[in-house]
């Protein structure tokens, strides 16, 4: 089923979406413990002002659905129960990887990012994605990962994706990108935005999401990516590029 393009046609110049002040050292004795969240920033003589400091507050996120997995990944005691130290470790990982919100909660998005990082060294170790002399975009439904390889070289590292839910599964097998629409809008799903859409089978496409990648639990068959990842993939791929899809999305009947 052919979608309509709001603009962009087969390509066009890529307009990438845009890709913190560390508080100064607090002078000894300048603040009491009760006022530790305020830093006095000195201006010109006689013009000092007091502003809120950029400082940590207590990490109070509750136990998350992927608690044990993140504890194991971060080398924490894997008891599946959030502690203050667990929360702080998860929050620091989220900050280091620019994952938002960085609040220490063990959510799906954070877990999926650890899966992608864990696959970086050799995502095709199991040999499920065909090795060819040309580019192949590999879509692993089992791990919910996408990467691009040419021969045995990975030229676009694994990133998290969201694929089709039950009864609207992402179609398996070898496909070819036949149409691209950078600023695409769906004419099937209530004008839903589908930025950086690259269609490979009927109405199914690789495309970015403007909001939470995991909201709703599954797509209607498309391969959803974070917006920045979809933009980079748009810049890399073109018409007639191949992609190969295999596996079963977790939580579906396959």
Short mmCIF file of C-alpha atoms in Angstrom, two decimals, residues 87-252:
data_model
loop_
_atom_site.label_atom_id
_atom_site.label_comp_id
_atom_site.label_asym_id
_atom_site.label_seq_id
_atom_site.Cartn_x
_atom_site.Cartn_y
_atom_site.Cartn_z
CA UNK A 87 19.82 4.13 41.16
CA UNK A 88 22.98 6.24 41.08
CA UNK A 89 24.80 3.74 38.85
CA UNK A 90 21.92 3.55 36.39
CA UNK A 91 21.60 7.32 36.33
CA UNK A 92 25.29 7.78 35.64
CA UNK A 93 25.08 5.27 32.79
CA UNK A 94 22.09 7.11 31.32
CA UNK A 95 23.97 10.40 31.53
CA UNK A 96 27.11 8.97 29.96
CA UNK A 97 25.09 7.60 27.04
CA UNK A 98 22.87 10.72 26.69
CA UNK A 99 19.71 8.73 27.46
CA UNK A 100 16.73 10.77 28.57
CA UNK A 101 15.37 10.97 31.15
CA UNK A 102 18.52 10.27 33.17
CA UNK A 103 16.76 9.49 36.43
CA UNK A 104 18.10 6.08 37.44
CA UNK A 105 14.94 4.17 36.50
CA UNK A 106 15.52 0.79 34.84
CA UNK A 107 13.23 1.29 31.85
CA UNK A 108 13.04 -0.55 28.54
CA UNK A 109 14.86 2.15 26.56
CA UNK A 110 17.89 1.97 28.86
CA UNK A 111 17.96 -1.81 28.71
CA UNK A 112 17.67 -1.83 24.91
CA UNK A 113 20.66 0.50 24.71
CA UNK A 114 22.77 -1.96 26.72
CA UNK A 115 21.79 -4.67 24.22
CA UNK A 116 22.98 -2.46 21.36
CA UNK A 117 26.24 -1.67 23.13
CA UNK A 118 26.80 -5.34 23.90
CA UNK A 119 26.46 -6.20 20.21
CA UNK A 120 28.87 -3.55 18.96
CA UNK A 121 31.95 -5.77 18.72
CA UNK A 122 30.39 -8.37 16.42
CA UNK A 123 26.64 -7.97 15.85
CA UNK A 124 26.56 -10.74 13.22
CA UNK A 125 28.39 -13.30 15.34
CA UNK A 126 25.57 -15.82 14.84
CA UNK A 127 25.76 -15.33 11.04
CA UNK A 128 22.02 -14.64 10.63
CA UNK A 129 22.49 -11.64 8.31
CA UNK A 130 23.82 -12.44 4.81
CA UNK A 131 27.34 -11.25 4.05
CA UNK A 132 27.53 -9.58 0.64
CA UNK A 133 29.98 -7.31 -1.15
CA UNK A 134 27.34 -4.55 -1.16
CA UNK A 135 25.56 -2.87 1.77
CA UNK A 136 23.02 -4.96 3.67
CA UNK A 137 20.86 -3.48 6.43
CA UNK A 138 20.41 -6.19 9.06
CA UNK A 139 17.18 -6.16 11.11
CA UNK A 140 17.29 -8.59 14.05
CA UNK A 141 13.79 -8.93 15.51
CA UNK A 142 14.98 -11.23 18.32
CA UNK A 143 17.27 -8.57 19.82
CA UNK A 144 15.40 -5.58 18.32
CA UNK A 145 18.56 -4.28 16.70
CA UNK A 146 19.51 -2.83 13.32
CA UNK A 147 22.95 -2.40 11.81
CA UNK A 148 24.46 -2.07 8.32
CA UNK A 149 27.32 -4.18 7.01
CA UNK A 150 29.32 -4.37 3.80
CA UNK A 151 31.01 -7.72 3.58
CA UNK A 152 32.04 -8.51 7.15
CA UNK A 153 32.63 -4.84 8.01
CA UNK A 154 29.99 -3.06 10.09
CA UNK A 155 29.54 0.43 8.63
CA UNK A 156 26.57 1.47 10.80
CA UNK A 157 26.75 0.05 14.35
CA UNK A 158 23.83 -1.65 16.08
CA UNK A 159 21.05 0.64 17.31
CA UNK A 160 17.77 -0.15 19.10
CA UNK A 161 14.60 -0.45 17.03
CA UNK A 162 10.90 -1.15 17.49
CA UNK A 163 9.17 -3.52 15.07
CA UNK A 164 5.65 -4.79 14.38
CA UNK A 165 3.26 -6.02 17.05
CA UNK A 166 1.06 -9.15 16.87
CA UNK A 167 -1.08 -9.29 13.69
CA UNK A 168 1.00 -6.44 12.19
CA UNK A 169 4.39 -8.10 12.15
CA UNK A 170 7.34 -6.72 10.24
CA UNK A 171 7.71 -8.91 7.15
CA UNK A 172 10.66 -11.27 7.17
CA UNK A 173 13.18 -11.98 4.44
CA UNK A 174 15.23 -10.06 1.91
CA UNK A 175 13.85 -6.70 0.78
CA UNK A 176 14.95 -3.75 -1.35
CA UNK A 177 14.40 -0.08 -0.64
CA UNK A 178 12.17 1.12 -3.47
CA UNK A 179 11.05 4.58 -2.30
CA UNK A 180 12.34 7.25 0.11
CA UNK A 181 10.45 10.17 1.61
CA UNK A 182 12.34 12.35 4.08
CA UNK A 183 9.37 14.31 5.51
CA UNK A 184 6.79 11.60 5.13
CA UNK A 185 3.28 11.67 6.61
CA UNK A 186 1.15 8.51 6.73
CA UNK A 187 -2.17 8.46 4.88
CA UNK A 188 -3.10 5.24 6.71
CA UNK A 189 -2.53 6.14 10.37
CA UNK A 190 -4.11 9.57 10.89
CA UNK A 191 -1.32 11.63 9.36
CA UNK A 192 1.27 10.12 11.68
CA UNK A 193 4.72 11.59 10.96
CA UNK A 194 7.24 9.14 9.50
CA UNK A 195 10.47 11.16 9.15
CA UNK A 196 13.30 9.74 7.05
CA UNK A 197 11.03 7.00 5.67
CA UNK A 198 12.68 4.36 3.48
CA UNK A 199 10.08 1.91 2.14
CA UNK A 200 11.02 -1.72 1.58
CA UNK A 201 7.75 -3.71 1.39
CA UNK A 202 4.37 -2.16 0.62
CA UNK A 203 3.59 0.30 3.41
CA UNK A 204 6.41 -0.93 5.65
CA UNK A 205 9.42 1.33 6.02
CA UNK A 206 12.45 2.18 8.09
CA UNK A 207 11.67 5.53 9.73
CA UNK A 208 12.24 7.69 12.78
CA UNK A 209 9.88 8.48 15.65
CA UNK A 210 9.44 11.97 17.02
CA UNK A 211 8.54 10.72 20.50
CA UNK A 212 9.26 7.72 22.74
CA UNK A 213 10.49 4.83 20.60
CA UNK A 214 8.78 2.32 22.88
CA UNK A 215 5.43 4.00 23.39
CA UNK A 216 2.65 1.56 22.44
CA UNK A 217 4.71 -1.63 22.57
CA UNK A 218 5.03 -2.21 18.83
CA UNK A 219 4.71 -0.63 15.42
CA UNK A 220 2.16 -1.41 12.71
CA UNK A 221 4.90 -3.24 10.81
CA UNK A 222 7.45 -0.51 10.20
CA UNK A 223 10.95 -0.59 11.65
CA UNK A 224 11.02 2.40 14.00
CA UNK A 225 14.27 4.10 14.99
CA UNK A 226 15.23 6.99 17.21
CA UNK A 227 15.14 10.17 15.16
CA UNK A 228 18.90 10.75 15.12
CA UNK A 229 19.55 7.14 14.07
CA UNK A 230 16.96 7.37 11.30
CA UNK A 231 18.63 10.55 10.01
CA UNK A 232 22.06 8.89 9.88
CA UNK A 233 20.63 5.85 8.14
CA UNK A 234 18.93 8.11 5.58
CA UNK A 235 22.30 9.64 4.80
CA UNK A 236 23.89 6.23 4.33
CA UNK A 237 21.31 4.25 2.32
CA UNK A 238 19.69 4.80 -1.07
CA UNK A 239 17.21 3.33 -3.53
CA UNK A 240 17.94 -0.35 -4.31
CA UNK A 241 19.77 -0.94 -1.03
CA UNK A 242 18.95 -4.32 0.44
CA UNK A 243 17.84 -5.22 3.95
CA UNK A 244 17.36 -8.58 5.57
CA UNK A 245 14.87 -9.21 8.40
CA UNK A 246 14.74 -12.32 10.61
CA UNK A 247 13.66 -13.50 14.05
CA UNK A 248 10.67 -12.88 16.33
CA UNK A 249 9.94 -9.71 18.27
CA UNK A 250 9.89 -10.46 22.03
CA UNK A 251 6.35 -10.62 23.38
CA UNK A 252 4.76 -11.58 20.05
#
